[in-house]
CSV table of C-alpha atoms in Angstrom, one decimal:
chain,number,residue,atom,x,y,z
A,1,MET,CA,-117.3,-5.6,4.0
A,2,GLU,CA,-115.9,-8.4,1.5
A,3,ASN,CA,-114.1,-5.9,0.4
A,4,ALA,CA,-112.9,-4.7,4.1
A,5,GLU,CA,-112.0,-7.8,4.6
A,6,ARG,CA,-110.3,-8.3,1.3
A,7,SER,CA,-108.3,-5.0,1.8
A,8,PHE,CA,-107.5,-5.9,5.5
A,9,GLU,CA,-106.5,-9.3,4.4
A,10,ASP,CA,-104.0,-8.0,1.5
A,11,ARG,CA,-102.3,-5.4,3.8
A,12,VAL,CA,-101.7,-7.7,6.3
A,13,ASP,CA,-99.9,-10.0,3.3
A,14,LEU,CA,-98.4,-6.9,1.7
A,15,LYS,CA,-97.4,-6.1,6.3
A,16,LEU,CA,-95.7,-9.6,5.9
A,17,ARG,CA,-94.5,-9.6,2.3
A,18,GLU,CA,-92.2,-6.7,3.4
A,19,ALA,CA,-91.4,-7.6,7.2
A,20,HIS,CA,-90.4,-11.2,4.7
A,21,ARG,CA,-87.9,-9.1,2.8
A,22,GLN,CA,-86.9,-6.5,5.4
A,23,ARG,CA,-85.9,-10.0,7.4
A,24,ILE,CA,-83.7,-11.2,4.5
A,25,VAL,CA,-82.0,-7.8,4.2
A,26,GLU,CA,-81.8,-7.7,8.1
A,27,MET,CA,-80.0,-11.5,7.8
A,28,SER,CA,-78.0,-10.5,4.4
A,29,ALA,CA,-76.5,-7.6,6.0
A,30,LEU,CA,-75.9,-9.4,9.6
A,31,ARG,CA,-74.5,-12.6,7.4
A,32,TYR,CA,-72.3,-9.3,5.7
A,33,TYR,CA,-71.2,-8.4,8.7
A,34,VAL,CA,-70.5,-12.7,10.2
A,35,ASP,CA,-68.2,-13.2,7.2
A,36,GLU,CA,-66.5,-9.4,7.7
A,37,THR,CA,-66.0,-9.8,11.1
A,38,SER,CA,-65.1,-13.5,10.3
A,39,ILE,CA,-62.1,-12.4,8.2
A,40,LEU,CA,-60.8,-9.5,10.2
A,41,ALA,CA,-60.4,-11.5,12.9
A,42,ALA,CA,-58.5,-14.4,11.4
A,43,LYS,CA,-56.5,-11.6,9.6
A,44,ASP,CA,-55.7,-10.9,13.0
A,45,VAL,CA,-55.4,-14.0,14.3
A,46,GLU,CA,-53.5,-14.9,11.8
A,47,ALA,CA,-51.3,-11.4,12.0
A,48,ARG,CA,-50.5,-12.3,15.6
A,49,LEU,CA,-49.6,-15.3,14.6
A,50,GLU,CA,-46.7,-14.3,12.9
A,51,ALA,CA,-45.8,-12.0,15.2
A,52,GLN,CA,-45.7,-14.5,18.1
A,53,SER,CA,-43.6,-16.1,15.5
A,54,GLN,CA,-41.0,-13.9,14.5
A,55,GLN,CA,-40.6,-13.3,17.7
A,56,LEU,CA,-39.8,-17.0,19.1
A,57,GLU,CA,-37.7,-17.4,15.9
A,58,LEU,CA,-35.5,-14.0,17.4
A,59,ARG,CA,-35.0,-15.3,21.0
A,60,TRP,CA,-34.1,-18.9,19.0
A,61,LYS,CA,-31.3,-17.3,18.0
A,62,GLU,CA,-30.5,-15.1,20.4
A,63,ARG,CA,-30.4,-18.2,22.6
A,64,MET,CA,-28.8,-20.2,19.9
A,65,HIS,CA,-26.0,-17.3,19.2
A,66,ARG,CA,-25.3,-16.8,23.4
A,67,THR,CA,-25.6,-21.1,23.5
A,68,VAL,CA,-22.6,-21.3,20.9
A,69,CYS,CA,-20.4,-17.8,21.7
A,70,GLU,CA,-20.4,-19.7,25.9
A,71,GLU,CA,-19.5,-22.9,24.5
A,72,THR,CA,-16.3,-21.6,22.2
A,73,GLU,CA,-15.3,-20.3,25.3
A,74,ALA,CA,-15.8,-22.9,27.2
A,75,HIS,CA,-13.3,-24.4,24.6
A,76,ILE,CA,-11.3,-22.2,23.7
A,77,PRO,CA,-8.4,-23.3,26.7
A,78,SER,CA,-9.2,-26.9,25.1
A,79,LEU,CA,-8.4,-26.1,21.5
A,80,GLU,CA,-5.0,-24.3,23.2
A,81,GLN,CA,-3.5,-27.3,25.0
A,82,ARG,CA,-3.5,-29.2,22.0
A,83,LEU,CA,-2.4,-26.3,19.6
A,84,ARG,CA,0.6,-26.6,22.8
A,85,SER,CA,0.8,-30.7,22.9
A,86,SER,CA,0.1,-30.4,19.1
A,87,MET,CA,3.1,-27.8,18.7
A,88,VAL,CA,6.0,-29.7,21.3
A,89,ALA,CA,5.4,-33.2,19.5
A,90,GLU,CA,6.1,-31.2,16.0
A,91,GLN,CA,9.0,-29.7,17.6
A,92,ALA,CA,10.0,-33.5,19.2
A,93,ARG,CA,9.5,-34.7,15.5
A,94,SER,CA,11.8,-31.9,14.4
A,95,ASN,CA,14.6,-32.6,16.3
A,96,LEU,CA,14.4,-36.3,16.5
A,97,GLN,CA,14.7,-36.1,12.2
A,98,ARG,CA,17.3,-33.5,12.6
A,99,LYS,CA,19.1,-36.0,14.9
A,100,HIS,CA,18.7,-38.7,12.1
A,101,ASP,CA,19.5,-37.3,9.4
A,102,GLU,CA,22.9,-36.0,11.4
A,103,SER,CA,23.3,-39.2,12.0
A,104,CYS,CA,23.3,-40.3,8.5
A,105,CYS,CA,25.8,-38.4,7.7
A,106,ASN,CA,27.8,-38.9,10.1
A,107,LYS,CA,27.4,-42.8,9.3
A,108,LEU,CA,28.4,-41.8,5.3
A,109,ALA,CA,31.1,-40.0,6.5
A,110,PHE,CA,32.6,-42.7,8.5
A,111,GLN,CA,32.1,-45.4,5.9
A,112,GLU,CA,33.8,-43.2,3.3
A,113,MET,CA,37.0,-42.8,5.7
A,114,ILE,CA,36.8,-46.7,6.6
A,115,PRO,CA,38.1,-47.8,3.2
A,116,ARG,CA,41.3,-44.8,4.2
A,117,ILE,CA,42.0,-46.3,6.9
A,118,GLU,CA,41.9,-49.9,5.9
A,119,ILE,CA,44.6,-48.9,3.3
A,120,VAL,CA,47.1,-47.1,5.3
A,121,VAL,CA,46.2,-50.8,7.3
A,122,LYS,CA,47.5,-52.1,4.2
A,123,LEU,CA,50.6,-50.4,3.3
A,124,VAL,CA,51.9,-51.0,7.1
A,125,ALA,CA,51.6,-55.0,6.3
A,126,THR,CA,52.7,-54.5,3.1
A,127,ASN,CA,56.3,-52.9,3.9
A,128,GLU,CA,59.0,-54.6,5.7
A,129,VAL,CA,57.6,-56.5,8.6
A,130,SER,CA,58.8,-55.7,12.1
A,131,ALA,CA,58.1,-55.4,15.7
A,132,SER,CA,57.4,-52.0,14.8
A,133,ARG,CA,55.3,-52.3,11.7
A,134,LYS,CA,53.2,-55.1,13.6
A,135,HIS,CA,53.0,-52.5,17.0
A,136,THR,CA,51.4,-50.2,14.4
A,137,GLU,CA,49.5,-52.8,12.0
A,138,SER,CA,47.9,-53.9,15.6
A,139,LEU,CA,47.8,-50.6,16.9
A,140,VAL,CA,45.8,-49.5,13.8
A,141,LYS,CA,43.1,-52.6,13.8
A,142,GLN,CA,42.6,-52.2,17.0
A,143,HIS,CA,41.9,-47.8,17.0
A,144,LEU,CA,39.7,-48.9,13.6
A,145,ASN,CA,37.5,-51.4,15.6
A,146,ARG,CA,37.2,-49.0,18.5
A,147,SER,CA,36.3,-46.7,16.5
A,148,LEU,CA,34.0,-49.0,14.8
A,149,SER,CA,31.9,-50.9,18.0
A,150,ALA,CA,32.0,-46.4,19.6
A,151,PHE,CA,29.9,-46.3,16.0
A,152,SER,CA,27.3,-49.0,16.5
A,153,ARG,CA,26.6,-47.5,19.8
A,154,LEU,CA,26.4,-44.3,18.2
A,155,THR,CA,23.5,-45.8,16.1
A,156,ALA,CA,22.0,-47.5,18.5
A,157,SER,CA,21.6,-44.7,20.8
A,158,ASP,CA,21.3,-41.1,18.4
A,159,ASN,CA,21.9,-39.2,21.6
A,160,HIS,CA,25.0,-37.9,21.5
A,161,LEU,CA,28.2,-38.2,19.2
A,162,GLU,CA,30.9,-39.3,22.4
A,163,VAL,CA,30.3,-42.8,23.3
A,164,ARG,CA,32.2,-44.9,26.0
A,165,ASP,CA,34.4,-48.0,25.2
A,166,SER,CA,33.7,-50.8,27.0
A,167,ASN,CA,37.1,-52.0,27.6
A,168,LEU,CA,38.6,-48.4,28.3
A,169,ASN,CA,38.4,-46.1,31.0
A,170,ASP,CA,37.9,-42.9,28.2
A,171,GLY,CA,35.1,-41.5,25.8
A,172,VAL,CA,35.7,-42.5,21.6
A,173,ASP,CA,34.9,-39.5,19.6
A,174,LEU,CA,34.9,-40.5,15.8
A,175,SER,CA,36.5,-38.3,14.6
A,176,GLU,CA,38.9,-38.5,17.2
A,177,ALA,CA,39.1,-41.9,16.8
A,178,SER,CA,39.7,-41.5,12.9
A,179,ASN,CA,43.1,-38.7,13.8
A,180,VAL,CA,44.4,-40.6,16.3
A,181,VAL,CA,44.3,-43.7,13.5
A,182,MET,CA,45.7,-42.3,10.5
A,183,THR,CA,48.2,-40.3,13.1
A,184,ALA,CA,49.4,-43.5,14.7
A,185,ALA,CA,49.7,-45.0,11.0
A,186,LEU,CA,51.6,-42.0,9.7
A,187,SER,CA,53.9,-41.3,12.9
A,188,ASN,CA,54.9,-45.2,12.7
A,189,THR,CA,55.7,-45.6,9.5
A,190,GLN,CA,58.9,-43.9,10.1
A,191,VAL,CA,60.4,-45.9,13.2
A,192,GLU,CA,63.1,-48.2,12.3
């Protein structure tokens, strides 16, 4: 009887130990399965997140490209207008500089002409004094003064080469004035 009880207890104990080992094996397998499932799930989540991130980046790039194109196209007329305005302003500056250069050349030529006229005046003044000589000297001085005043108005306005004398009704051109002065001086020196 006693042996039978001990044998029964041993069998129960053996079965319990076997069940415990089986439970440990099953728990290990379950843990392994859970770990594998977690890893696979994490990888799947990471892959989905990466795919979504790439899609978002692609959409963002497309949106930025579209926005830049639209903004650029919207500003093209404004840029063209600014370019035209800049070209017009540059042309105006170029024309103004050209007129200024022409004015400087005219001024230099006129300044070179004045000493020659003064020489004519002195030559006339040193000749034998007579009514015709005094008339010639007066005429030369008059034309010289008219040329000087015309030139001063020319440098003030620089818009045209022909100016009007305030005391006369006809226009006075610098080259014509100098020719008149020289012609008058030379022709009147022959008057008795």
